[in-house]
Amino acid sequence: HKKILTFGTNVSTVEPYRSLMNQICREYGKNNVFHVFEFPAITTPMIYGLKTPYIMLPNDYISDRQNLYYVLCHEAAHFFHHDLWLKLFSQILHVIFWWNPFAFFVKRQISTMLELRVDLHITASADSQRKTELVNASKMYIYQALEPTISFCNVNDSSLKQRIRMITCNSSHK
């Protein structure tokens, strides 16, 4: 947390971050409690913080307003759906059952399911062209994230392919 405050740049009050976060929070019927930081040491957008959420974006993050809206909405959805708490719970189970290889598998599957749920929620109202644009825009952020965070990235290719297939196909199968 100290590193975020020390090395990150708080852009919460800078446009377009402020207006986009206010819009997203209004859509959820919640108050804007988010702190948006640009951070030099990350390569993918992510969220951190169980009670006070910090959305961290790479310093060199360049995106149009619509893509930025989807990125911020994606990270905010993790907070509003309590995904950080679920990820913490899965991490605790993994620590307790470290000796069981199944615990690692379950932890990865929970992380993938959380991402799939948010992806489906965010892209539910997007048309197929917009979904394709979102997938193409996200290709640059396929890296491994820091452990206590939730971000677009996943460790293995199969879960990434699953996410892209779910976003681009108009399937009702969940």
Coordinates of N, CA, C and O in Angstrom, one line a residue:
H1 N 0.8 -1.2 0.0 CA 0.0 0.0 0.0 C 0.9 1.3 0.0 O 0.6 2.2 -0.7
K2 N 1.9 1.2 0.8 CA 2.8 2.4 0.8 C 3.5 2.6 -0.5 O 3.7 3.7 -0.9
K3 N 3.8 1.5 -1.2 CA 4.5 1.6 -2.5 C 3.5 2.2 -3.5 O 3.9 3.0 -4.4
I4 N 2.2 1.9 -3.4 CA 1.3 2.5 -4.3 C 1.2 4.0 -4.1 O 1.2 4.8 -5.1
L5 N 1.2 4.4 -2.8 CA 1.1 5.8 -2.5 C 2.4 6.6 -2.9 O 2.4 7.7 -3.3
T6 N 3.5 5.9 -2.7 CA 4.8 6.5 -2.9 C 5.1 6.6 -4.4 O 5.5 7.7 -4.9
F7 N 5.0 5.5 -5.1 CA 5.4 5.5 -6.5 C 4.3 5.7 -7.5 O 4.6 6.0 -8.7
G8 N 3.1 5.6 -7.1 CA 1.9 5.8 -8.0 C 1.5 7.3 -8.1 O 1.9 8.1 -7.2
T9 N 0.8 7.6 -9.1 CA 0.3 8.9 -9.3 C -1.2 8.9 -9.2 O -1.9 8.2 -10.0
N10 N -1.8 9.6 -8.2 CA -3.2 9.6 -8.0 C -3.8 10.5 -9.1 O -3.6 11.7 -9.2
V11 N -4.7 9.8 -10.0 CA -5.3 10.5 -11.1 C -6.9 10.5 -10.9 O -7.6 10.7 -11.8
S12 N -7.3 10.2 -9.6 CA -8.7 10.1 -9.3 C -9.5 11.4 -9.6 O -10.7 11.3 -10.0
T13 N -8.9 12.5 -9.5 CA -9.6 13.8 -9.7 C -9.3 14.4 -11.1 O -9.8 15.5 -11.4
V14 N -8.5 13.7 -11.9 CA -8.1 14.1 -13.3 C -9.2 13.6 -14.3 O -9.6 12.4 -14.1
E15 N -9.5 14.4 -15.2 CA -10.4 13.9 -16.3 C -9.6 13.1 -17.3 O -8.5 13.3 -17.5
P16 N -10.2 12.0 -17.8 CA -11.5 11.6 -17.8 C -11.8 10.6 -16.6 O -12.9 10.1 -16.5
Y17 N -10.8 10.3 -15.8 CA -11.0 9.3 -14.8 C -12.1 9.6 -13.8 O -12.9 8.8 -13.4
R18 N -12.2 10.9 -13.3 CA -13.2 11.3 -12.4 C -14.6 11.1 -12.9 O -15.4 10.5 -12.3
S19 N -14.8 11.6 -14.1 CA -16.2 11.6 -14.6 C -16.6 10.1 -15.0 O -17.7 9.7 -14.8
L20 N -15.6 9.3 -15.5 CA -15.9 8.0 -15.8 C -16.2 7.1 -14.5 O -17.2 6.4 -14.5
M21 N -15.5 7.3 -13.5 CA -15.7 6.6 -12.2 C -17.0 7.0 -11.6 O -17.8 6.2 -11.1
N22 N -17.4 8.3 -11.7 CA -18.7 8.8 -11.2 C -19.8 8.2 -12.0 O -20.8 7.8 -11.4
Q23 N -19.7 8.1 -13.3 CA -20.7 7.5 -14.1 C -20.9 6.0 -13.8 O -22.0 5.5 -13.7
I24 N -19.8 5.3 -13.7 CA -19.8 3.9 -13.3 C -20.5 3.6 -12.0 O -21.4 2.8 -11.9
C25 N -20.1 4.4 -11.0 CA -20.7 4.3 -9.7 C -22.2 4.6 -9.7 O -23.0 4.0 -9.0
R26 N -22.6 5.6 -10.5 CA -24.0 5.9 -10.6 C -24.8 4.8 -11.2 O -25.9 4.5 -10.8
E27 N -24.2 4.1 -12.2 CA -24.8 3.0 -12.8 C -25.1 1.8 -11.8 O -26.0 1.1 -12.0
Y28 N -24.2 1.7 -10.9 CA -24.3 0.7 -9.8 C -25.2 1.2 -8.7 O -25.5 0.4 -7.7
G29 N -25.5 2.5 -8.6 CA -26.2 3.0 -7.5 C -25.4 3.1 -6.3 O -25.9 3.0 -5.2
K30 N -24.1 3.3 -6.4 CA -23.1 3.4 -5.3 C -22.4 4.7 -5.3 O -22.4 5.4 -6.3
N31 N -21.8 5.1 -4.2 CA -20.9 6.2 -4.1 C -19.6 5.9 -4.7 O -19.1 4.8 -4.6
N32 N -18.9 6.9 -5.2 CA -17.6 6.7 -5.8 C -16.6 6.7 -4.6 O -16.2 7.8 -4.1
V33 N -16.0 5.6 -4.3 CA -15.0 5.4 -3.2 C -13.7 5.0 -3.8 O -12.8 4.7 -3.1
F34 N -13.6 5.0 -5.1 CA -12.4 4.5 -5.8 C -11.3 5.5 -5.9 O -11.5 6.7 -6.1
H35 N -10.1 5.1 -5.7 CA -8.9 5.8 -6.0 C -8.2 5.2 -7.2 O -7.9 4.1 -7.3
V36 N -8.0 6.1 -8.2 CA -7.4 5.6 -9.5 C -5.9 6.1 -9.5 O -5.7 7.3 -9.3
F37 N -5.0 5.2 -9.7 CA -3.6 5.5 -9.7 C -3.0 5.0 -11.0 O -3.3 3.9 -11.5
E38 N -2.1 5.8 -11.5 CA -1.1 5.3 -12.5 C 0.1 4.8 -11.8 O 0.6 5.5 -10.9
F39 N 0.5 3.6 -12.2 CA 1.6 3.0 -11.4 C 2.7 2.5 -12.4 O 2.3 1.8 -13.3
P40 N 3.9 2.8 -12.2 CA 5.0 2.4 -13.2 C 5.3 0.9 -13.2 O 5.8 0.4 -14.2
A41 N 5.1 0.2 -12.1 CA 5.6 -1.1 -12.0 C 4.6 -2.2 -12.5 O 4.9 -3.4 -12.3
I42 N 3.5 -1.8 -13.1 CA 2.6 -2.9 -13.5 C 2.4 -2.8 -15.0 O 2.7 -1.8 -15.7
T43 N 1.9 -3.9 -15.6 CA 1.7 -4.0 -17.0 C 0.3 -4.2 -17.4 O 0.0 -4.2 -18.6
T44 N -0.6 -4.3 -16.5 CA -2.0 -4.6 -16.7 C -2.9 -3.8 -15.7 O -2.4 -3.7 -14.5
P45 N -4.0 -3.4 -16.1 CA -4.9 -2.7 -15.1 C -5.3 -3.7 -14.0 O -5.5 -4.9 -14.3
M46 N -5.5 -3.3 -12.8 CA -5.8 -4.2 -11.7 C -6.5 -3.4 -10.6 O -6.4 -2.2 -10.5
I47 N -7.1 -4.1 -9.6 CA -7.7 -3.5 -8.5 C -7.1 -4.1 -7.2 O -6.8 -5.3 -7.2
Y48 N -7.0 -3.3 -6.2 CA -6.4 -3.6 -4.9 C -7.2 -3.0 -3.8 O -7.7 -1.8 -4.0
G49 N -7.4 -3.7 -2.7 CA -8.1 -3.1 -1.6 C -9.4 -3.7 -1.3 O -10.3 -3.6 -2.1
L50 N -9.6 -4.2 -0.1 CA -10.8 -4.8 0.3 C -11.9 -3.8 0.7 O -13.1 -4.0 0.4
K51 N -11.5 -2.8 1.4 CA -12.5 -1.8 1.9 C -12.4 -0.5 1.1 O -13.4 0.1 0.7
T52 N -11.2 -0.1 0.8 CA -10.9 1.1 0.1 C -10.3 0.7 -1.2 O -9.1 0.3 -1.2
P53 N -11.0 0.7 -2.3 CA -10.4 0.2 -3.6 C -9.5 1.1 -4.3 O -9.8 2.3 -4.4
Y54 N -8.4 0.6 -4.8 CA -7.5 1.3 -5.6 C -7.4 0.6 -7.0 O -7.1 -0.5 -7.1
I55 N -7.8 1.4 -8.0 CA -7.6 0.8 -9.4 C -6.3 1.4 -9.9 O -6.0 2.5 -9.9
M56 N -5.5 0.4 -10.3 CA -4.1 0.8 -10.8 C -4.1 0.5 -12.3 O -4.5 -0.5 -12.7
L57 N -3.6 1.5 -12.9 CA -3.4 1.5 -14.4 C -1.9 1.7 -14.7 O -1.2 2.4 -14.0
P58 N -1.4 1.0 -15.7 CA 0.0 1.2 -16.1 C 0.3 2.7 -16.5 O -0.7 3.4 -17.0
N59 N 1.5 3.2 -16.2 CA 1.8 4.6 -16.5 C 1.6 4.9 -18.0 O 1.1 6.0 -18.4
D60 N 1.9 4.0 -18.9 CA 1.9 4.2 -20.3 C 0.5 3.8 -20.9 O 0.4 3.6 -22.1
Y61 N -0.5 3.7 -20.1 CA -1.8 3.3 -20.5 C -2.4 4.3 -21.4 O -2.7 5.4 -21.0
I62 N -2.6 4.0 -22.7 CA -3.2 5.0 -23.6 C -4.4 4.3 -24.2 O -4.3 3.2 -24.8
S63 N -5.5 4.9 -24.1 CA -6.7 4.3 -24.6 C -7.7 5.4 -24.9 O -7.7 6.5 -24.3
D64 N -8.7 5.1 -25.7 CA -9.7 6.0 -26.0 C -10.7 6.0 -24.8 O -10.6 5.1 -23.9
R65 N -11.6 6.9 -24.7 CA -12.5 7.1 -23.6 C -13.4 5.9 -23.4 O -13.6 5.4 -22.3
Q66 N -13.8 5.3 -24.5 CA -14.7 4.1 -24.4 C -14.0 2.9 -23.8 O -14.5 2.2 -23.0
N67 N -12.8 2.6 -24.3 CA -12.0 1.5 -23.8 C -11.7 1.7 -22.3 O -11.7 0.8 -21.5
L68 N -11.3 3.0 -22.0 CA -11.0 3.3 -20.6 C -12.2 3.1 -19.7 O -12.1 2.6 -18.6
Y69 N -13.4 3.4 -20.2 CA -14.7 3.2 -19.5 C -14.8 1.7 -19.2 O -15.1 1.3 -18.1
Y70 N -14.6 0.8 -20.2 CA -14.7 -0.6 -20.0 C -13.7 -1.2 -19.0 O -14.0 -2.0 -18.2
V71 N -12.5 -0.7 -19.1 CA -11.4 -1.1 -18.1 C -11.8 -0.7 -16.7 O -11.8 -1.6 -15.8
L72 N -12.2 0.5 -16.5 CA -12.6 1.0 -15.2 C -13.8 0.3 -14.7 O -13.9 -0.1 -13.5
C73 N -14.8 0.1 -15.6 CA -16.0 -0.6 -15.2 C -15.7 -2.1 -14.8 O -16.3 -2.6 -13.9
H74 N -14.8 -2.7 -15.6 CA -14.4 -4.1 -15.3 C -13.8 -4.2 -13.9 O -14.2 -5.0 -13.1
E75 N -12.9 -3.3 -13.6 CA -12.2 -3.3 -12.2 C -13.2 -3.0 -11.1 O -13.2 -3.6 -10.1
A76 N -14.1 -2.0 -11.4 CA -15.1 -1.6 -10.4 C -16.1 -2.8 -10.1 O -16.5 -3.0 -9.0
A77 N -16.4 -3.5 -11.2 CA -17.3 -4.7 -11.1 C -16.8 -5.7 -10.1 O -17.5 -6.3 -9.3
H78 N -15.4 -5.9 -10.2 CA -14.8 -6.8 -9.2 C -15.1 -6.4 -7.8 O -15.4 -7.2 -6.9
F79 N -15.0 -5.1 -7.5 CA -15.2 -4.6 -6.2 C -16.7 -4.7 -5.8 O -17.0 -5.2 -4.7
F80 N -17.6 -4.3 -6.7 CA -19.0 -4.4 -6.4 C -19.5 -5.8 -6.2 O -20.5 -6.0 -5.5
H81 N -18.9 -6.8 -6.9 CA -19.3 -8.2 -6.7 C -18.5 -8.9 -5.6 O -18.6 -10.1 -5.5
H82 N -17.7 -8.2 -4.9 CA -16.9 -8.7 -3.7 C -15.9 -9.8 -4.2 O -15.6 -10.7 -3.4
D83 N -15.4 -9.6 -5.4 CA -14.4 -10.6 -5.9 C -13.1 -10.6 -5.1 O -12.5 -11.7 -5.0
L84 N -12.7 -9.5 -4.6 CA -11.5 -9.5 -3.8 C -11.6 -10.3 -2.5 O -10.7 -11.0 -2.1
W85 N -12.8 -10.2 -1.9 CA -13.0 -11.1 -0.7 C -13.0 -12.6 -1.1 O -12.4 -13.4 -0.4
L86 N -13.6 -12.9 -2.2 CA -13.6 -14.3 -2.7 C -12.2 -14.8 -3.0 O -11.8 -15.9 -2.7
K87 N -11.4 -13.9 -3.6 CA -10.1 -14.3 -3.9 C -9.2 -14.4 -2.7 O -8.4 -15.3 -2.6
L88 N -9.5 -13.6 -1.7 CA -8.8 -13.7 -0.4 C -9.1 -15.0 0.3 O -8.3 -15.7 0.8
F89 N -10.4 -15.4 0.2 CA -10.9 -16.7 0.8 C -10.2 -17.8 0.1 O -9.7 -18.8 0.7
S90 N -10.1 -17.8 -1.2 CA -9.5 -18.9 -2.0 C -8.0 -18.9 -1.7 O -7.4 -20.0 -1.6
Q91 N -7.4 -17.8 -1.4 CA -5.9 -17.7 -1.1 C -5.7 -18.4 0.3 O -4.8 -19.1 0.5
I92 N -6.6 -18.1 1.3 CA -6.5 -18.6 2.6 C -6.6 -20.2 2.5 O -5.9 -20.9 3.2
L93 N -7.6 -20.6 1.8 CA -7.8 -22.1 1.6 C -6.5 -22.7 1.0 O -6.1 -23.8 1.4
H94 N -5.9 -22.0 0.0 CA -4.7 -22.5 -0.6 C -3.6 -22.6 0.4 O -2.8 -23.5 0.4
V95 N -3.5 -21.6 1.3 CA -2.4 -21.6 2.3 C -2.7 -22.8 3.3 O -1.7 -23.5 3.7
I96 N -3.9 -23.0 3.7 CA -4.2 -24.1 4.6 C -3.9 -25.4 4.0 O -3.4 -26.3 4.6
F97 N -4.3 -25.6 2.8 CA -4.2 -26.9 2.1 C -3.1 -26.9 1.1 O -3.2 -27.5 0.0
W98 N -2.0 -26.2 1.4 CA -0.8 -26.1 0.5 C -0.3 -27.4 0.0 O 0.3 -27.6 -1.1
W99 N -0.4 -28.5 0.8 CA 0.1 -29.8 0.5 C -0.7 -30.5 -0.5 O -0.3 -31.5 -1.1
N100 N -2.0 -30.0 -0.8 CA -2.9 -30.7 -1.7 C -2.8 -30.1 -3.1 O -3.1 -28.9 -3.2
P101 N -2.4 -30.8 -4.1 CA -2.3 -30.2 -5.4 C -3.7 -29.7 -5.9 O -3.8 -28.8 -6.8
F102 N -4.7 -30.3 -5.4 CA -6.1 -29.8 -5.8 C -6.4 -28.4 -5.4 O -7.1 -27.7 -6.1
A103 N -5.8 -28.0 -4.3 CA -6.0 -26.6 -3.8 C -5.5 -25.6 -4.8 O -6.1 -24.5 -5.0
F104 N -4.4 -25.8 -5.4 CA -3.8 -24.9 -6.4 C -4.8 -24.8 -7.6 O -5.1 -23.8 -8.1
F105 N -5.3 -26.0 -8.0 CA -6.2 -26.1 -9.1 C -7.5 -25.3 -8.8 O -8.0 -24.5 -9.6
V106 N -8.1 -25.4 -7.6 CA -9.3 -24.7 -7.2 C -9.0 -23.2 -7.2 O -9.9 -22.5 -7.7
K107 N -7.9 -22.8 -6.7 CA -7.6 -21.4 -6.6 C -7.6 -20.8 -8.0 O -8.1 -19.7 -8.3
R108 N -6.9 -21.5 -9.0 CA -6.9 -21.0 -10.4 C -8.3 -20.9 -11.0 O -8.6 -20.0 -11.7
Q109 N -9.1 -22.0 -10.7 CA -10.4 -22.0 -11.3 C -11.3 -20.9 -10.7 O -12.1 -20.3 -11.4
I110 N -11.2 -20.6 -9.4 CA -11.9 -19.5 -8.8 C -11.6 -18.2 -9.5 O -12.4 -17.4 -9.8
S111 N -10.3 -18.0 -9.7 CA -9.8 -16.8 -10.3 C -10.4 -16.6 -11.7 O -10.9 -15.6 -12.1
T112 N -10.4 -17.7 -12.5 CA -10.9 -17.7 -13.8 C -12.4 -17.4 -13.8 O -12.9 -16.7 -14.6
M113 N -13.1 -18.1 -12.9 CA -14.6 -17.9 -12.8 C -14.9 -16.4 -12.5 O -15.9 -15.9 -13.0
L114 N -14.2 -15.8 -11.6 CA -14.4 -14.4 -11.2 C -14.2 -13.5 -12.5 O -15.0 -12.6 -12.7
E115 N -13.2 -13.8 -13.2 CA -13.0 -13.0 -14.4 C -14.1 -13.2 -15.5 O -14.5 -12.3 -16.1
L116 N -14.5 -14.5 -15.7 CA -15.5 -14.8 -16.6 C -16.8 -14.1 -16.3 O -17.5 -13.6 -17.1
R117 N -17.1 -14.1 -15.0 CA -18.4 -13.5 -14.5 C -18.4 -12.0 -14.8 O -19.4 -11.4 -15.3
V118 N -17.3 -11.3 -14.5 CA -17.2 -9.9 -14.7 C -17.2 -9.6 -16.2 O -17.8 -8.6 -16.7
D119 N -16.4 -10.4 -17.0 CA -16.4 -10.2 -18.5 C -17.8 -10.3 -19.0 O -18.2 -9.5 -19.9
L120 N -18.6 -11.3 -18.6 CA -20.0 -11.4 -19.1 C -20.8 -10.3 -18.7 O -21.6 -9.8 -19.5
H121 N -20.7 -9.8 -17.5 CA -21.5 -8.7 -17.0 C -21.1 -7.4 -17.8 O -22.0 -6.7 -18.2
I122 N -19.9 -7.1 -18.0 CA -19.4 -5.9 -18.7 C -19.8 -5.9 -20.2 O -20.2 -4.9 -20.7
T123 N -19.8 -7.1 -20.8 CA -20.0 -7.1 -22.3 C -21.5 -7.5 -22.6 O -21.8 -7.6 -23.8
A124 N -22.3 -7.6 -21.6 CA -23.7 -8.0 -21.9 C -24.4 -7.1 -22.8 O -25.2 -7.5 -23.7
S125 N -24.2 -5.8 -22.7 CA -24.9 -4.8 -23.6 C -24.0 -4.4 -24.8 O -24.5 -3.6 -25.6
A126 N -22.8 -4.9 -25.0 CA -22.0 -4.5 -26.1 C -22.3 -5.3 -27.4 O -22.7 -6.5 -27.3
D127 N -22.3 -4.7 -28.5 CA -22.5 -5.4 -29.8 C -21.3 -6.2 -30.2 O -20.2 -6.0 -29.5
S128 N -21.4 -7.0 -31.2 CA -20.3 -7.9 -31.6 C -19.0 -7.1 -32.0 O -17.9 -7.5 -31.7
Q129 N -19.2 -6.0 -32.7 CA -18.1 -5.2 -33.1 C -17.3 -4.6 -31.9 O -16.1 -4.6 -31.8
R130 N -18.1 -4.1 -30.9 CA -17.5 -3.6 -29.7 C -16.8 -4.7 -28.9 O -15.7 -4.4 -28.3
K131 N -17.3 -5.9 -28.9 CA -16.7 -7.0 -28.2 C -15.3 -7.3 -28.8 O -14.4 -7.5 -28.1
T132 N -15.3 -7.3 -30.2 CA -14.1 -7.5 -30.9 C -13.0 -6.5 -30.6 O -11.9 -6.8 -30.4
E133 N -13.5 -5.2 -30.5 CA -12.6 -4.1 -30.2 C -12.0 -4.3 -28.8 O -10.8 -4.0 -28.5
L134 N -12.8 -4.7 -27.8 CA -12.4 -4.9 -26.4 C -11.4 -6.0 -26.4 O -10.4 -5.9 -25.6
V135 N -11.6 -7.1 -27.1 CA -10.6 -8.2 -27.1 C -9.3 -7.8 -27.7 O -8.2 -8.0 -27.1
N136 N -9.3 -7.0 -28.8 CA -8.1 -6.5 -29.4 C -7.4 -5.5 -28.5 O -6.2 -5.6 -28.4
A137 N -8.1 -4.7 -27.8 CA -7.5 -3.7 -26.9 C -6.9 -4.4 -25.7 O -5.9 -3.9 -25.2
S138 N -7.4 -5.5 -25.3 CA -6.9 -6.2 -24.1 C -5.7 -7.1 -24.4 O -5.0 -7.5 -23.5
K139 N -5.3 -7.3 -25.6 CA -4.2 -8.2 -26.0 C -2.9 -7.7 -25.4 O -2.1 -8.5 -25.0
M140 N -2.7 -6.4 -25.2 CA -1.5 -5.9 -24.7 C -1.3 -6.2 -23.2 O -0.3 -6.0 -22.6
Y141 N -2.4 -6.6 -22.5 CA -2.4 -6.8 -21.1 C -2.4 -8.2 -20.6 O -2.8 -8.6 -19.6
I142 N -1.9 -9.1 -21.5 CA -1.8 -10.5 -21.1 C -0.5 -10.9 -20.5 O 0.4 -11.3 -21.1
Y143 N -0.4 -10.5 -19.2 CA 0.8 -10.8 -18.4 C 0.3 -11.3 -17.1 O -0.9 -11.2 -16.7
Q144 N 1.2 -11.8 -16.3 CA 0.9 -12.3 -15.0 C 0.8 -11.1 -14.0 O 1.6 -10.3 -14.0
A145 N -0.3 -11.1 -13.2 CA -0.5 -10.0 -12.3 C 0.1 -10.3 -10.9 O 0.5 -11.4 -10.6
L146 N 0.1 -9.3 -10.1 CA 0.5 -9.5 -8.7 C -0.6 -10.3 -8.0 O -1.8 -10.2 -8.2
E147 N -0.2 -11.1 -7.0 CA -1.1 -12.0 -6.3 C -2.3 -11.4 -5.6 O -3.4 -11.9 -5.7
P148 N -2.2 -10.4 -4.8 CA -3.3 -9.9 -4.0 C -4.2 -9.0 -4.9 O -5.0 -8.2 -4.3
T149 N -4.2 -9.1 -6.2 CA -5.0 -8.2 -7.0 C -5.8 -9.1 -8.0 O -5.6 -10.3 -8.1
I150 N -6.7 -8.4 -8.6 CA -7.5 -9.0 -9.7 C -7.3 -8.2 -10.9 O -7.4 -7.0 -10.9
S151 N -6.9 -8.8 -12.0 CA -6.6 -8.1 -13.2 C -7.1 -8.9 -14.4 O -7.5 -10.1 -14.3
F152 N -6.9 -8.4 -15.6 CA -7.4 -9.1 -16.8 C -6.6 -10.4 -17.1 O -7.1 -11.3 -17.6
C153 N -5.4 -10.4 -16.6 CA -4.5 -11.5 -17.0 C -4.8 -12.8 -16.2 O -5.4 -12.8 -15.1
N154 N -4.5 -13.9 -16.8 CA -4.6 -15.2 -16.2 C -3.2 -15.9 -16.5 O -2.5 -15.5 -17.4
V155 N -3.0 -16.9 -15.7 CA -1.7 -17.6 -15.8 C -1.6 -18.5 -17.1 O -0.6 -18.6 -17.7
N156 N -2.7 -19.1 -17.4 CA -2.6 -20.1 -18.5 C -3.4 -19.6 -19.8 O -4.3 -18.8 -19.6
D157 N -3.0 -20.1 -20.9 CA -3.7 -19.7 -22.2 C -5.1 -20.3 -22.3 O -5.9 -19.6 -22.9
S158 N -5.4 -21.4 -21.7 CA -6.7 -22.0 -21.9 C -7.8 -21.2 -21.3 O -8.9 -21.0 -21.8
S159 N -7.5 -20.6 -20.1 CA -8.5 -19.7 -19.5 C -8.7 -18.4 -20.3 O -9.8 -17.9 -20.4
L160 N -7.6 -17.9 -20.8 CA -7.7 -16.7 -21.7 C -8.5 -17.0 -22.9 O -9.4 -16.2 -23.3
K161 N -8.3 -18.1 -23.6 CA -9.1 -18.5 -24.7 C -10.5 -18.6 -24.4 O -11.4 -18.2 -25.1
Q162 N -10.8 -19.2 -23.2 CA -12.2 -19.4 -22.7 C -12.8 -18.0 -22.5 O -14.0 -17.8 -22.9
R163 N -12.1 -17.0 -22.0 CA -12.7 -15.7 -21.8 C -12.9 -15.0 -23.1 O -14.0 -14.4 -23.3
I164 N -12.0 -15.1 -24.0 CA -12.2 -14.5 -25.3 C -13.4 -15.1 -26.1 O -14.2 -14.4 -26.7
R165 N -13.5 -16.4 -26.0 CA -14.6 -17.1 -26.7 C -15.9 -16.7 -26.1 O -16.9 -16.5 -26.8
M166 N -16.0 -16.6 -24.7 CA -17.2 -16.2 -24.1 C -17.6 -14.8 -24.4 O -18.8 -14.5 -24.6
I167 N -16.6 -13.9 -24.5 CA -16.9 -12.5 -24.9 C -17.4 -12.3 -26.3 O -18.4 -11.6 -26.6
T168 N -16.7 -13.0 -27.2 CA -17.1 -12.8 -28.6 C -18.2 -13.6 -29.1 O -18.9 -13.3 -30.1
C169 N -18.6 -14.7 -28.5 CA -19.7 -15.6 -29.0 C -21.0 -15.1 -28.2 O -20.9 -14.8 -27.1
N170 N -22.0 -15.2 -28.9 CA -23.3 -14.9 -28.3 C -24.0 -16.1 -27.8 O -25.1 -16.5 -28.2
S171 N -23.3 -16.8 -26.9 CA -23.8 -18.0 -26.3 C -24.5 -17.8 -25.0 O -24.1 -17.0 -24.2
S172 N -25.6 -18.5 -24.8 CA -26.3 -18.3 -23.5 C -25.7 -19.3 -22.5 O -26.1 -19.3 -21.3
H173 N -24.8 -20.2 -22.9 CA -24.2 -21.2 -22.0 C -23.2 -20.5 -21.1 O -22.4 -19.7 -21.5
K174 N -23.4 -20.7 -19.8 CA -22.5 -20.0 -18.8 C -21.7 -21.1 -18.0 O -22.2 -22.2 -17.8

